[in-house]
Protein backbone atom coordinates (compact mmCIF):
# COMPACT_ATOMS: atom_id res chain seq x y z
CA UNK A 1 0.00 0.00 0.00
CA UNK A 2 1.27 3.46 -0.88
CA UNK A 3 1.18 6.07 1.81
CA UNK A 4 2.86 8.07 4.49
CA UNK A 5 3.81 6.64 7.86
CA UNK A 6 4.67 8.57 10.99
CA UNK A 7 6.08 7.24 14.21
CA UNK A 8 5.58 7.18 17.05
CA UNK A 9 1.87 7.88 17.42
CA UNK A 10 2.49 9.45 20.84
CA UNK A 11 5.76 10.93 22.08
CA UNK A 12 6.64 12.27 25.50
CA UNK A 13 9.40 14.81 25.95
CA UNK A 14 11.18 15.75 29.13
CA UNK A 15 12.52 19.24 29.80
CA UNK A 16 15.77 19.90 27.93
CA UNK A 17 15.40 16.84 25.73
CA UNK A 18 15.58 16.68 21.94
CA UNK A 19 13.15 14.28 20.30
CA UNK A 20 12.87 13.10 16.70
CA UNK A 21 9.66 12.38 14.82
CA UNK A 22 9.84 9.99 11.92
CA UNK A 23 8.13 10.42 8.54
CA UNK A 24 8.43 7.96 5.66
CA UNK A 25 6.60 7.93 2.31
CA UNK A 26 6.49 5.39 -0.50
CA UNK A 27 4.52 7.56 -2.93
CA UNK A 28 7.67 8.56 -4.83
CA UNK A 29 6.88 12.19 -4.02
CA UNK A 30 9.58 14.81 -4.34
CA UNK A 31 8.18 17.30 -1.83
CA UNK A 32 7.69 16.68 1.90
CA UNK A 33 6.36 18.93 4.65
CA UNK A 34 6.03 19.23 8.41
CA UNK A 35 3.11 21.03 10.02
CA UNK A 36 2.12 21.74 13.57
CA UNK A 37 -1.54 21.86 14.65
CA UNK A 38 -2.64 23.24 17.98
CA UNK A 39 -6.14 22.63 19.37
CA UNK A 40 -8.79 24.52 17.43
CA UNK A 41 -6.25 25.98 15.05
CA UNK A 42 -5.16 25.48 11.50
CA UNK A 43 -1.97 23.93 10.22
CA UNK A 44 1.22 25.92 10.52
CA UNK A 45 4.21 25.08 8.33
CA UNK A 46 7.44 24.22 10.13
CA UNK A 47 9.75 23.07 7.31
CA UNK A 48 9.41 21.79 3.79
CA UNK A 49 11.67 20.09 1.28
CA UNK A 50 11.22 20.20 -2.48
CA UNK A 51 14.01 17.73 -3.21
CA UNK A 52 16.58 15.52 -1.53
CA UNK A 53 19.35 17.37 0.35
CA UNK A 54 17.42 20.65 0.29
CA UNK A 55 14.87 22.14 2.67
CA UNK A 56 13.39 25.53 3.56
CA UNK A 57 12.08 27.08 6.75
CA UNK A 58 8.38 27.56 7.09
CA UNK A 59 6.54 30.04 9.26
CA UNK A 60 7.48 28.57 12.66
CA UNK A 61 10.89 26.90 12.19
CA UNK A 62 12.48 28.15 15.42
CA UNK A 63 13.25 25.29 17.79
CA UNK A 64 12.97 22.64 15.07
CA UNK A 65 15.42 21.00 12.67
CA UNK A 66 15.07 18.61 9.73
CA UNK A 67 17.13 16.58 7.29
CA UNK A 68 16.36 15.14 3.86
CA UNK A 69 19.03 12.58 3.06
CA UNK A 70 16.66 10.20 1.27
CA UNK A 71 13.66 10.88 -0.93
CA UNK A 72 11.47 8.68 1.24
CA UNK A 73 12.36 10.16 4.62
CA UNK A 74 11.99 13.57 6.27
CA UNK A 75 12.57 13.37 10.05
CA UNK A 76 11.80 16.31 12.31
CA UNK A 77 13.75 17.03 15.50
CA UNK A 78 12.09 19.08 18.20
CA UNK A 79 14.93 20.66 20.11
CA UNK A 80 15.06 21.90 23.69
CA UNK A 81 14.90 25.43 22.26
CA UNK A 82 11.23 24.85 21.40
CA UNK A 83 9.60 25.94 24.64
CA UNK A 84 6.03 25.02 23.82
CA UNK A 85 6.23 21.79 21.82
CA UNK A 86 2.92 20.21 22.86
CA UNK A 87 0.96 19.82 19.62
CA UNK A 88 -0.18 17.43 16.89
CA UNK A 89 2.56 17.09 14.26
CA UNK A 90 1.62 16.22 10.71
CA UNK A 91 3.90 15.13 7.90
CA UNK A 92 2.73 15.50 4.32
CA UNK A 93 4.03 14.93 0.81
CA UNK A 94 3.16 16.00 -2.71
CA UNK A 95 4.30 15.07 -6.18
CA UNK A 96 5.06 18.57 -7.33
CA UNK A 97 4.73 22.31 -6.89
CA UNK A 98 0.96 22.56 -6.89
CA UNK A 99 -0.21 19.00 -6.71
CA UNK A 100 -2.36 17.39 -4.06
CA UNK A 101 -0.77 17.10 -0.66
CA UNK A 102 -1.33 13.90 1.32
CA UNK A 103 -0.95 13.54 5.06
CA UNK A 104 0.41 10.93 7.41
CA UNK A 105 -1.54 9.87 10.52
CA UNK A 106 0.29 12.34 12.79
CA UNK A 107 2.34 12.26 15.99
CA UNK A 108 1.02 13.76 19.21
CA UNK A 109 3.83 15.26 21.28
CA UNK A 110 3.34 15.82 24.98
CA UNK A 111 5.67 17.35 27.54
CA UNK A 112 6.26 15.56 30.86
CA UNK B 1 -6.25 39.83 6.89
CA UNK B 2 -5.61 36.10 7.00
CA UNK B 3 -4.31 34.53 3.82
CA UNK B 4 -7.08 31.92 3.86
CA UNK B 5 -10.29 32.64 5.73
CA UNK B 6 -13.06 30.30 6.74
CA UNK B 7 -16.00 30.70 9.08
CA UNK B 8 -15.15 28.56 12.11
CA UNK B 9 -18.77 27.48 12.66
CA UNK B 10 -20.18 25.25 13.85
CA UNK B 11 -22.39 24.93 10.80
CA UNK B 12 -25.35 22.76 11.73
CA UNK B 13 -27.49 21.13 9.03
CA UNK B 14 -30.15 18.42 9.26
CA UNK B 15 -29.47 15.01 7.79
CA UNK B 16 -30.20 14.94 4.06
CA UNK B 17 -29.72 18.68 3.59
CA UNK B 18 -27.06 20.49 1.57
CA UNK B 19 -24.10 21.84 3.53
CA UNK B 20 -22.33 24.85 2.02
CA UNK B 21 -18.80 25.67 3.14
CA UNK B 22 -16.97 28.78 1.99
CA UNK B 23 -13.38 29.94 1.86
CA UNK B 24 -11.73 33.16 0.68
CA UNK B 25 -8.05 33.70 -0.05
CA UNK B 26 -5.87 36.75 -0.52
CA UNK B 27 -3.06 35.65 -2.88
CA UNK B 28 -4.17 36.12 -6.49
CA UNK B 29 -1.20 33.99 -7.56
CA UNK B 30 -2.67 30.88 -5.92
CA UNK B 31 -2.69 28.04 -8.40
CA UNK B 32 -4.46 25.08 -6.83
CA UNK B 33 -7.17 24.67 -4.23
CA UNK B 34 -8.10 21.82 -1.93
CA UNK B 35 -10.72 20.75 0.56
CA UNK B 36 -9.75 18.37 3.36
CA UNK B 37 -11.91 16.70 5.98
CA UNK B 38 -10.47 16.23 9.46
CA UNK B 39 -12.12 14.16 12.15
CA UNK B 40 -11.25 14.96 15.74
CA UNK B 41 -7.82 13.57 16.63
CA UNK B 42 -7.11 12.41 13.07
CA UNK B 43 -5.10 13.76 10.18
CA UNK B 44 -6.68 15.62 7.24
CA UNK B 45 -7.92 13.56 4.32
CA UNK B 46 -8.45 14.95 0.83
CA UNK B 47 -12.02 15.53 -0.29
CA UNK B 48 -11.59 17.53 -3.47
CA UNK B 49 -8.98 19.38 -5.49
CA UNK B 50 -9.79 22.09 -8.04
CA UNK B 51 -7.49 23.98 -10.34
CA UNK B 52 -9.66 26.01 -12.73
CA UNK B 53 -12.71 28.24 -12.46
CA UNK B 54 -16.07 26.55 -12.31
CA UNK B 55 -17.54 23.50 -10.65
CA UNK B 56 -16.07 20.07 -10.05
CA UNK B 57 -18.29 17.26 -8.86
CA UNK B 58 -17.35 13.99 -7.17
CA UNK B 59 -20.21 11.97 -5.76
CA UNK B 60 -22.02 14.03 -3.12
CA UNK B 61 -19.34 16.72 -3.18
CA UNK B 62 -19.05 19.75 -5.46
CA UNK B 63 -16.19 22.21 -5.31
CA UNK B 64 -16.64 25.65 -6.85
CA UNK B 65 -13.81 28.03 -7.69
CA UNK B 66 -14.03 31.71 -8.63
CA UNK B 67 -10.56 33.18 -9.03
CA UNK B 68 -11.82 36.68 -9.87
CA UNK B 69 -13.64 36.86 -6.55
CA UNK B 70 -10.98 34.80 -4.76
CA UNK B 71 -13.25 32.27 -3.20
CA UNK B 72 -13.66 28.55 -3.23
CA UNK B 73 -16.61 26.64 -1.83
CA UNK B 74 -17.62 23.07 -1.07
CA UNK B 75 -21.17 21.77 -1.30
CA UNK B 76 -22.10 18.50 0.37
CA UNK B 77 -25.39 17.07 -0.85
CA UNK B 78 -27.50 14.61 1.17
CA UNK B 79 -25.43 15.34 4.28
CA UNK B 80 -24.94 12.40 6.62
CA UNK B 81 -24.01 12.30 10.33
CA UNK B 82 -20.70 10.76 9.24
CA UNK B 83 -19.92 14.04 7.44
CA UNK B 84 -19.66 15.76 10.82
CA UNK B 85 -16.04 16.94 10.95
CA UNK B 86 -13.87 20.00 10.45
CA UNK B 87 -13.35 20.98 6.81
CA UNK B 88 -10.07 22.65 5.93
CA UNK B 89 -9.61 24.82 2.86
CA UNK B 90 -6.07 24.98 1.44
CA UNK B 91 -4.58 27.03 -1.36
CA UNK B 92 -1.24 26.42 -3.01
CA UNK B 93 1.27 28.59 -4.84
CA UNK B 94 4.35 26.69 -5.96
CA UNK B 95 5.11 24.30 -3.09
CA UNK B 96 3.60 26.55 -0.41
CA UNK B 97 0.24 25.37 0.94
CA UNK B 98 -1.72 27.75 3.15
CA UNK B 99 -4.54 26.35 5.26
CA UNK B 100 -7.56 28.01 6.74
CA UNK B 101 -8.47 27.28 10.34
CA UNK B 102 -11.40 25.13 9.25
CA UNK B 103 -15.18 25.08 9.49
CA UNK B 104 -16.75 22.64 11.90
CA UNK B 105 -19.76 20.91 10.35
CA UNK B 106 -22.41 19.16 12.44
CA UNK B 107 -24.99 17.03 10.66
CA UNK B 108 -27.98 16.45 12.89
CA UNK B 109 -29.72 13.06 12.67
XYZ file of N, CA and C in Angstrom, chain A:
336
model
N 0.833 -1.200 0.000
C 0.000 0.000 0.000
C 0.865 1.247 0.000
N 0.532 2.207 -0.887
C 1.270 3.460 -0.884
C 0.740 4.377 0.169
N 1.651 5.132 0.796
C 1.177 6.066 1.806
C 2.309 6.689 2.575
N 1.915 7.375 3.632
C 2.857 8.069 4.494
C 2.719 7.497 5.895
N 3.825 7.145 6.498
C 3.808 6.638 7.859
C 4.552 7.596 8.772
N 4.033 7.746 9.967
C 4.665 8.568 10.987
C 4.792 7.741 12.257
N 5.903 7.923 12.932
C 6.078 7.236 14.214
C 6.897 8.121 15.141
N 6.648 7.974 16.461
C 5.578 7.175 17.052
C 4.243 7.892 16.961
N 3.188 7.242 17.406
C 1.875 7.878 17.416
C 1.802 8.897 18.539
N 2.401 8.547 19.696
C 2.494 9.453 20.844
C 3.960 9.544 21.259
N 4.379 10.729 21.654
C 5.761 10.935 22.078
C 5.773 11.854 23.282
N 6.557 11.482 24.286
C 6.637 12.273 25.499
C 8.040 12.851 25.610
N 8.110 14.138 25.859
C 9.396 14.811 25.946
C 9.605 15.367 27.346
N 10.807 15.160 27.852
C 11.177 15.754 29.131
C 11.837 17.104 28.883
N 11.877 17.938 29.905
C 12.520 19.240 29.803
C 13.967 19.087 29.340
N 14.384 19.909 28.382
C 15.769 19.901 27.932
C 16.130 18.787 26.972
N 15.142 18.000 26.578
C 15.398 16.837 25.726
C 15.084 17.157 24.272
N 15.913 16.636 23.366
C 15.582 16.676 21.945
C 14.858 15.376 21.587
N 13.843 15.473 20.752
C 13.151 14.279 20.300
C 12.997 14.350 18.783
N 12.967 13.171 18.153
C 12.867 13.100 16.700
C 11.610 12.349 16.286
N 10.864 12.978 15.373
C 9.656 12.385 14.825
C 9.988 11.841 13.433
N 9.516 10.642 13.174
C 9.837 9.990 11.920
C 8.714 10.186 10.908
N 9.086 10.354 9.636
C 8.130 10.419 8.543
C 8.717 9.715 7.331
N 7.995 8.728 6.827
C 8.428 7.962 5.660
C 7.288 7.897 4.658
N 7.623 8.053 3.358
C 6.599 7.928 2.314
C 7.087 7.017 1.195
N 6.155 6.249 0.636
C 6.489 5.393 -0.502
C 5.655 5.761 -1.721
N 5.313 7.038 -1.819
C 4.518 7.557 -2.930
C 5.399 8.084 -4.062
N 6.719 8.020 -3.861
C 7.671 8.563 -4.828
C 7.496 10.071 -5.031
N 7.068 10.740 -3.968
C 6.880 12.186 -4.017
C 8.195 12.917 -3.778
N 8.377 14.010 -4.529
C 9.585 14.814 -4.339
C 9.493 15.708 -3.104
N 8.317 16.284 -2.875
C 8.175 17.297 -1.825
C 7.618 16.690 -0.543
N 8.181 17.128 0.592
C 7.692 16.677 1.896
C 7.603 17.880 2.827
N 6.697 17.788 3.805
C 6.359 18.931 4.653
C 6.145 18.480 6.101
N 6.401 19.413 7.013
C 6.025 19.228 8.408
C 5.158 20.397 8.837
N 4.023 20.045 9.477
C 3.110 21.031 10.022
C 2.912 20.772 11.516
N 2.538 21.834 12.178
C 2.120 21.738 13.572
C 0.676 22.197 13.661
N -0.144 21.468 14.443
C -1.537 21.857 14.646
C -1.803 21.910 16.146
N -2.251 23.060 16.592
C -2.642 23.242 17.980
C -4.163 23.176 18.072
N -4.685 22.823 19.242
C -6.135 22.628 19.373
C -6.939 23.799 18.830
N -7.901 23.501 17.975
C -8.788 24.519 17.433
C -8.142 25.451 16.439
N -6.947 25.102 15.986
C -6.251 25.981 15.054
C -5.932 25.262 13.760
N -5.535 26.045 12.787
C -5.159 25.483 11.495
C -3.757 24.908 11.520
N -3.300 24.504 10.356
C -1.973 23.926 10.221
C -0.941 25.026 9.978
N 0.141 24.967 10.718
C 1.222 25.922 10.522
C 2.468 25.198 10.035
N 3.089 25.732 8.993
C 4.212 25.082 8.326
C 5.496 25.274 9.118
N 6.183 24.165 9.399
C 7.445 24.217 10.132
C 8.627 24.226 9.148
N 8.712 23.208 8.332
C 9.755 23.065 7.306
C 9.156 22.349 6.109
N 9.772 22.583 4.939
C 9.415 21.789 3.787
C 10.648 21.534 2.936
N 10.557 20.494 2.127
C 11.667 20.089 1.277
C 11.121 19.779 -0.109
N 11.674 20.427 -1.112
C 11.224 20.196 -2.484
C 11.973 19.039 -3.131
N 13.160 18.745 -2.586
C 14.005 17.729 -3.215
C 15.011 17.240 -2.191
N 15.582 16.084 -2.434
C 16.583 15.522 -1.525
C 17.735 16.500 -1.309
N 18.207 16.533 -0.069
C 19.350 17.372 0.349
C 19.062 18.863 0.284
N 17.799 19.238 0.268
C 17.424 20.648 0.286
C 16.146 20.821 1.092
N 16.087 21.868 1.918
C 14.867 22.144 2.667
C 14.829 23.633 3.005
N 13.605 24.118 3.267
C 13.393 25.528 3.561
C 12.596 25.674 4.848
N 12.847 26.770 5.558
C 12.083 27.079 6.753
C 10.666 27.497 6.373
N 9.740 27.084 7.218
C 8.378 27.562 7.092
C 8.152 28.743 8.016
N 6.910 28.883 8.462
C 6.536 30.043 9.264
C 6.964 29.953 10.729
N 7.178 28.734 11.227
C 7.476 28.568 12.659
C 8.643 27.607 12.860
N 9.767 27.831 12.180
C 10.892 26.896 12.189
C 11.731 26.948 13.474
N 11.623 28.011 14.235
C 12.484 28.155 15.416
C 12.249 27.033 16.420
N 13.351 26.384 16.826
C 13.250 25.294 17.787
C 13.098 23.923 17.148
N 13.104 23.894 15.816
C 12.967 22.643 15.074
C 14.129 22.494 14.095
N 14.451 21.247 13.736
C 15.416 21.004 12.671
C 14.978 19.779 11.871
N 15.436 19.715 10.611
C 15.067 18.609 9.732
C 16.282 18.181 8.925
N 16.141 17.033 8.270
C 17.126 16.575 7.291
C 16.371 15.874 6.173
N 16.986 15.838 4.999
C 16.360 15.136 3.865
C 17.484 14.434 3.093
N 17.936 13.344 3.661
C 19.030 12.576 3.064
C 18.526 11.557 2.056
N 17.277 11.158 2.183
C 16.661 10.200 1.265
C 15.323 10.753 0.800
N 14.928 10.404 -0.392
C 13.662 10.881 -0.934
C 12.493 10.448 -0.069
N 12.594 9.257 0.523
C 11.469 8.685 1.240
C 11.307 9.214 2.661
N 12.336 9.874 3.198
C 12.358 10.160 4.618
C 12.592 11.635 4.916
N 11.860 12.165 5.906
C 11.990 13.573 6.268
C 11.781 13.691 7.777
N 12.748 13.319 8.589
C 12.574 13.373 10.048
C 12.625 14.793 10.599
N 11.862 15.012 11.644
C 11.796 16.306 12.314
C 12.309 16.154 13.743
N 13.258 17.004 14.123
C 13.746 17.025 15.499
C 13.193 18.248 16.210
N 12.572 18.000 17.346
C 12.086 19.077 18.198
C 13.157 19.293 19.252
N 13.806 20.422 19.212
C 14.935 20.657 20.110
C 14.470 21.256 21.430
N 15.383 21.318 22.380
C 15.064 21.895 23.689
C 14.788 23.395 23.588
N 15.160 23.999 22.462
C 14.900 25.431 22.264
C 13.423 25.711 21.983
N 12.663 24.681 21.636
C 11.231 24.846 21.399
C 10.536 24.746 22.752
N 10.100 25.877 23.268
C 9.597 25.942 24.639
C 8.163 25.483 24.805
N 7.426 25.433 23.739
C 6.026 25.019 23.815
C 5.751 23.967 22.749
N 6.304 22.769 22.894
C 6.231 21.788 21.817
C 4.954 20.957 21.786
N 4.119 21.040 22.801
C 2.922 20.209 22.856
C 1.996 20.552 21.700
N 1.779 19.586 20.812
C 0.957 19.815 19.624
C 0.803 18.503 18.878
N 0.019 18.552 17.823
C -0.177 17.435 16.895
C 0.688 17.742 15.672
N 1.630 16.846 15.357
C 2.563 17.089 14.261
C 2.188 16.230 13.060
N 2.054 16.882 11.924
C 1.619 16.217 10.706
C 2.685 16.320 9.633
N 2.987 15.189 9.037
C 3.898 15.126 7.904
C 3.054 14.966 6.646
N 3.468 15.593 5.569
C 2.732 15.504 4.316
C 3.706 15.411 3.151
N 3.205 14.972 2.016
C 4.032 14.935 0.813
C 3.177 15.273 -0.402
N 3.847 15.734 -1.453
C 3.156 15.996 -2.714
C 4.099 15.703 -3.864
N 3.498 15.449 -5.029
C 4.300 15.066 -6.177
C 4.958 16.224 -6.891
N 4.495 17.431 -6.629
C 5.063 18.565 -7.332
C 4.628 19.875 -6.730
N 4.893 20.968 -7.446
C 4.732 22.306 -6.894
C 3.322 22.700 -6.522
N 2.322 22.172 -7.222
C 0.962 22.558 -6.893
C 0.032 21.355 -6.885
N 0.598 20.202 -6.706
C -0.212 18.997 -6.714
C -0.801 18.707 -5.341
N -1.691 17.748 -5.303
C -2.359 17.394 -4.059
C -1.360 16.972 -3.002
N -1.599 17.432 -1.807
C -0.766 17.102 -0.665
C -1.484 16.040 0.158
N -0.763 14.978 0.522
C -1.328 13.897 1.320
C -0.654 13.868 2.680
N -1.434 13.482 3.688
C -0.953 13.543 5.062
C -0.730 12.154 5.664
N 0.244 12.084 6.566
C 0.411 10.925 7.409
C -0.571 10.979 8.565
N -0.561 9.943 9.428
C -1.539 9.870 10.523
C -1.235 10.804 11.691
N -0.028 11.369 11.747
C 0.294 12.339 12.785
C 0.980 11.743 14.001
N 1.709 12.594 14.703
C 2.336 12.260 15.991
C 1.911 13.308 17.002
N 1.418 12.833 18.137
C 1.022 13.759 19.205
C 2.159 13.840 20.207
N 2.706 15.039 20.376
C 3.834 15.260 21.282
C 3.345 15.913 22.560
N 3.729 15.311 23.669
C 3.339 15.820 24.980
C 4.590 16.038 25.824
N 4.532 17.039 26.682
C 5.668 17.352 27.542
C 5.408 16.826 28.948
N 6.388 16.088 29.498
C 6.258 15.563 30.862
C 6.656 16.627 31.874
